[in-house]
Short mmCIF file of C-alpha atoms in Angstrom, two decimals:
data_model
loop_
_atom_site.label_atom_id
_atom_site.label_comp_id
_atom_site.label_asym_id
_atom_site.label_seq_id
_atom_site.Cartn_x
_atom_site.Cartn_y
_atom_site.Cartn_z
CA GLN A 1 32.02 19.76 33.65
CA LEU A 2 34.90 19.48 36.07
CA GLN A 3 37.08 22.56 36.32
CA LEU A 4 40.29 23.22 38.23
CA GLN A 5 41.65 26.70 38.90
CA GLU A 6 45.04 27.57 40.35
CA SER A 7 45.52 30.68 42.46
CA GLY A 8 48.39 32.28 44.32
CA PRO A 9 51.25 34.77 44.03
CA GLY A 10 53.00 35.03 40.70
CA LEU A 11 56.27 36.21 42.22
CA VAL A 12 58.18 34.64 45.08
CA LYS A 13 61.56 35.63 46.47
CA PRO A 14 64.42 33.11 46.68
CA SER A 15 64.50 31.15 49.96
CA GLU A 16 60.83 31.87 50.62
CA THR A 17 57.85 29.50 50.37
CA LEU A 18 55.74 29.18 47.25
CA SER A 19 52.05 28.67 48.05
CA LEU A 20 49.33 27.79 45.56
CA THR A 21 45.73 26.65 45.89
CA CYS A 22 43.63 24.69 43.42
CA THR A 23 39.86 25.10 43.56
CA VAL A 24 37.81 22.27 42.11
CA SER A 25 34.34 22.94 40.72
CA GLY A 26 31.82 20.73 38.98
CA GLY A 27 32.78 17.69 41.04
CA SER A 28 33.73 16.57 44.52
CA ILE A 29 37.31 16.37 45.68
CA SER A 30 36.15 13.63 48.06
CA SER A 31 35.64 11.08 45.28
CA SER A 32 37.23 7.72 46.05
CA SER A 33 38.42 7.31 42.46
CA TYR A 34 40.91 10.15 42.25
CA TYR A 35 44.04 11.72 43.61
CA TRP A 36 44.61 15.43 43.08
CA GLY A 37 48.01 16.73 42.19
CA TRP A 38 50.48 19.38 41.12
CA ILE A 39 52.60 19.30 37.99
CA ARG A 40 55.02 22.00 36.88
CA GLN A 41 56.75 23.04 33.68
CA PRO A 42 59.78 25.35 33.65
CA PRO A 43 59.85 27.73 30.68
CA GLY A 44 60.75 25.82 27.53
CA LYS A 45 61.08 22.51 29.36
CA GLY A 46 59.05 19.38 30.01
CA LEU A 47 56.50 18.34 32.61
CA GLU A 48 57.47 17.41 36.14
CA TRP A 49 55.06 15.76 38.57
CA ILE A 50 55.40 17.35 42.02
CA GLY A 51 53.03 15.26 44.10
CA SER A 52 49.46 14.17 44.69
CA ILE A 53 46.96 13.89 47.54
CA TYR A 54 43.89 11.76 48.25
CA TYR A 55 40.87 13.31 49.94
CA SER A 56 41.78 11.42 53.11
CA GLY A 57 45.14 13.21 53.20
CA SER A 58 47.30 10.38 51.89
CA THR A 59 50.11 11.76 49.74
CA TYR A 60 52.73 10.83 47.19
CA TYR A 61 55.63 13.17 46.49
CA ASN A 62 58.31 13.36 43.82
CA PRO A 63 61.44 12.02 45.56
CA SER A 64 63.53 14.85 44.13
CA LEU A 65 61.28 17.49 45.75
CA LYS A 66 59.99 15.61 48.78
CA SER A 67 62.06 17.46 51.35
CA ARG A 68 60.58 20.81 50.29
CA VAL A 69 56.98 19.92 49.33
CA THR A 70 53.77 19.80 51.32
CA ILE A 71 50.41 19.14 49.70
CA SER A 72 47.25 19.47 51.76
CA VAL A 73 43.52 19.13 51.12
CA ASP A 74 40.47 21.00 52.42
CA THR A 75 37.41 18.95 51.54
CA SER A 76 35.04 21.54 53.02
CA LYS A 77 36.22 24.06 50.43
CA ASN A 78 36.83 21.52 47.64
CA GLN A 79 40.42 22.74 47.44
CA PHE A 80 43.92 21.38 47.70
CA SER A 81 47.13 23.31 48.15
CA LEU A 82 50.84 23.22 47.44
CA LYS A 83 53.66 24.60 49.53
CA LEU A 84 57.21 24.50 48.19
CA SER A 85 59.78 25.80 50.63
CA SER A 86 63.23 27.34 50.16
CA VAL A 87 62.56 28.15 46.52
CA ILE A 88 65.35 28.92 44.06
CA VAL A 89 65.33 30.44 40.60
CA ALA A 90 65.11 26.97 39.07
CA ASP A 91 61.65 26.60 40.66
CA THR A 92 60.34 29.19 38.21
CA ALA A 93 57.67 27.39 36.22
CA VAL A 94 54.06 27.17 35.17
CA TYR A 95 52.35 25.22 37.92
CA TYR A 96 49.33 23.10 36.98
CA CYS A 97 46.86 21.38 39.24
CA ALA A 98 45.26 18.20 37.95
CA ARG A 99 43.00 15.27 38.75
CA LEU A 100 44.63 11.84 38.67
CA PRO A 101 42.52 8.68 38.46
CA ARG A 102 43.77 5.94 40.74
CA VAL A 103 43.59 2.18 40.82
CA PHE A 104 44.86 0.12 43.78
CA GLY A 105 46.86 3.12 44.98
CA VAL A 106 48.55 3.66 41.63
CA LEU A 107 48.03 6.88 39.69
CA LYS A 108 46.95 6.14 36.14
CA SER A 109 46.92 9.50 34.35
CA SER A 110 46.09 13.19 34.65
CA ASP A 111 42.71 13.56 33.01
CA TYR A 112 41.69 17.10 33.97
CA TRP A 113 44.10 20.02 34.21
CA GLY A 114 43.88 23.60 35.36
CA GLN A 115 44.99 26.32 32.97
CA GLY A 116 48.25 26.76 34.87
CA THR A 117 49.79 29.69 36.68
CA LEU A 118 53.26 31.09 36.16
CA VAL A 119 55.30 31.47 39.31
CA THR A 120 58.55 33.40 39.00
CA VAL A 121 61.24 33.13 41.65
CA SER A 122 63.21 36.34 41.70
CA SER A 123 64.46 38.91 44.14
CA GLN B 1 66.87 13.05 33.32
CA SER B 2 63.59 11.18 32.86
CA VAL B 3 63.31 7.42 33.44
CA LEU B 4 61.27 7.32 30.22
CA THR B 5 63.17 7.78 26.97
CA ARG B 6 61.68 9.12 23.78
CA PRO B 7 62.75 10.84 20.53
CA PRO B 8 63.07 14.62 20.92
CA SER B 9 61.27 15.25 17.66
CA VAL B 10 59.45 13.61 14.77
CA SER B 11 58.12 15.09 11.56
CA ALA B 12 56.03 14.15 8.56
CA ALA B 13 53.99 15.71 5.78
CA PRO B 14 50.28 16.43 6.11
CA GLY B 15 48.20 13.30 5.75
CA GLN B 16 51.05 11.02 6.72
CA LYS B 17 51.51 8.95 9.88
CA VAL B 18 53.93 9.45 12.74
CA THR B 19 54.74 7.24 15.68
CA ILE B 20 56.30 8.32 18.97
CA SER B 21 57.96 5.75 21.17
CA CYS B 22 58.36 5.84 24.93
CA SER B 23 60.71 3.35 26.51
CA GLY B 24 60.93 2.51 30.18
CA SER B 25 61.39 -0.46 32.47
CA SER B 26 59.48 -3.09 34.40
CA SER B 27 59.02 -0.67 37.31
CA ASN B 28 57.10 1.79 35.18
CA ILE B 29 55.75 1.05 31.69
CA GLY B 30 56.14 -2.69 32.06
CA ASN B 31 53.66 -2.98 34.92
CA ASN B 32 51.56 0.18 34.90
CA TYR B 33 49.17 2.06 32.66
CA VAL B 34 50.61 4.48 30.10
CA SER B 35 49.02 7.79 29.15
CA TRP B 36 49.81 10.25 26.41
CA TYR B 37 49.33 14.00 26.54
CA GLN B 38 49.22 16.65 23.84
CA GLN B 39 50.39 20.16 24.62
CA LEU B 40 49.63 22.77 22.00
CA PRO B 41 51.76 25.93 22.18
CA GLY B 42 50.83 28.13 25.13
CA THR B 43 48.19 25.78 26.50
CA ALA B 44 47.82 23.24 29.29
CA PRO B 45 48.47 19.59 28.44
CA LYS B 46 45.46 17.55 27.37
CA LEU B 47 44.95 13.83 27.94
CA LEU B 48 45.09 12.04 24.60
CA ILE B 49 45.36 8.36 25.53
CA TYR B 50 44.85 6.62 28.87
CA ASP B 51 45.12 3.02 30.08
CA ASN B 52 47.62 2.33 27.26
CA ASN B 53 45.16 2.52 24.39
CA LYS B 54 41.90 4.25 25.34
CA ARG B 55 40.78 7.62 24.04
CA PRO B 56 38.85 10.11 26.17
CA SER B 57 35.61 11.38 24.74
CA GLY B 58 36.24 13.86 21.94
CA ILE B 59 39.67 12.56 20.92
CA PRO B 60 39.59 11.49 17.25
CA ASP B 61 40.51 7.95 16.30
CA ARG B 62 43.47 9.31 14.33
CA PHE B 63 45.26 9.05 17.67
CA SER B 64 46.08 5.57 18.96
CA GLY B 65 48.16 4.06 21.73
CA SER B 66 49.76 0.70 22.27
CA LYS B 67 52.08 -0.98 24.74
CA SER B 68 54.39 -3.94 24.45
CA GLY B 69 56.64 -4.98 27.31
CA THR B 70 58.47 -1.93 28.61
CA SER B 71 57.71 0.31 25.64
CA ALA B 72 54.68 2.28 24.53
CA THR B 73 53.84 3.96 21.25
CA LEU B 74 51.59 6.82 20.23
CA GLY B 75 50.43 6.85 16.63
CA ILE B 76 48.95 9.78 14.75
CA THR B 77 47.47 9.13 11.32
CA GLY B 78 46.19 11.66 8.78
CA LEU B 79 48.57 14.26 10.20
CA GLN B 80 47.20 17.80 10.29
CA THR B 81 48.88 21.15 10.88
CA GLY B 82 46.83 21.41 14.06
CA ASP B 83 48.66 18.36 15.40
CA GLU B 84 51.88 20.34 15.74
CA ALA B 85 52.51 20.14 19.46
CA ASP B 86 54.60 18.56 22.16
CA TYR B 87 53.57 15.04 23.15
CA TYR B 88 54.38 13.48 26.51
CA CYS B 89 54.11 9.93 27.76
CA GLY B 90 53.40 9.35 31.43
CA THR B 91 53.09 6.45 33.80
CA TRP B 92 53.44 5.39 37.41
CA ASP B 93 56.83 4.18 38.59
CA SER B 94 56.37 1.60 41.31
CA SER B 95 60.00 1.77 42.46
CA LEU B 96 59.89 5.53 42.91
CA SER B 97 56.24 5.64 44.03
CA ALA B 98 56.00 8.57 41.68
CA TYR B 99 54.25 9.57 38.47
CA VAL B 100 56.81 10.13 35.72
CA PHE B 101 56.66 11.91 32.39
CA GLY B 102 58.84 11.44 29.37
CA ALA B 103 60.76 14.52 28.32
CA GLY B 104 58.40 15.34 25.47
CA THR B 105 58.47 14.85 21.71
CA LYS B 106 57.89 17.73 19.34
CA VAL B 107 55.79 16.84 16.31
CA THR B 108 56.36 18.99 13.24
CA VAL B 109 54.13 18.89 10.19
CA LEU B 110 56.29 19.59 7.16
#
């Protein structure tokens, strides 16, 4: 059974960089059928896709966050990571990692999700 | 502001049917697969429908999905109190090269 687990600091100061890692178990991150991505949800609000990465390193980013986001992959550790720079209070959210099936370069859905981790931006 | 529009809430009595609409454009719903997600309070979202109308293993057939043109619909029949949750539509937007979610619809069982 595929499992995804987020890890990283739960508190980040404004203007600093938020860093999270997702560890994938029960399956290979190097599968040709999937992208791997980050999705966030501010308290009481809806879901926002942040970006996704293929095992080769190819990425898609949300245009509204693109200037501040970097997603990377480490196939040797079966992990992928998120860095969000220059964070503000509005970046406070539950951050989920997820697997996204792909077809012809298009992401179809998010079929497996991590449990999520709350990251609070506060001084 | 999401590119996918939906009703903020729907409600019905136990045993009844509800439908949730998700409206988009040719750059998203019209030419890409639609998925639906259920988020129970305090939990991670769960995939309910993928490829417009397919159910993952373990999802009861009370849940159904359909797509017509630039709109998609989630149907829930035989409504149960355990179905009270937020439901999100999602799809790829080819113009944005981004995955987009609708803003979520809260289902209340009266």
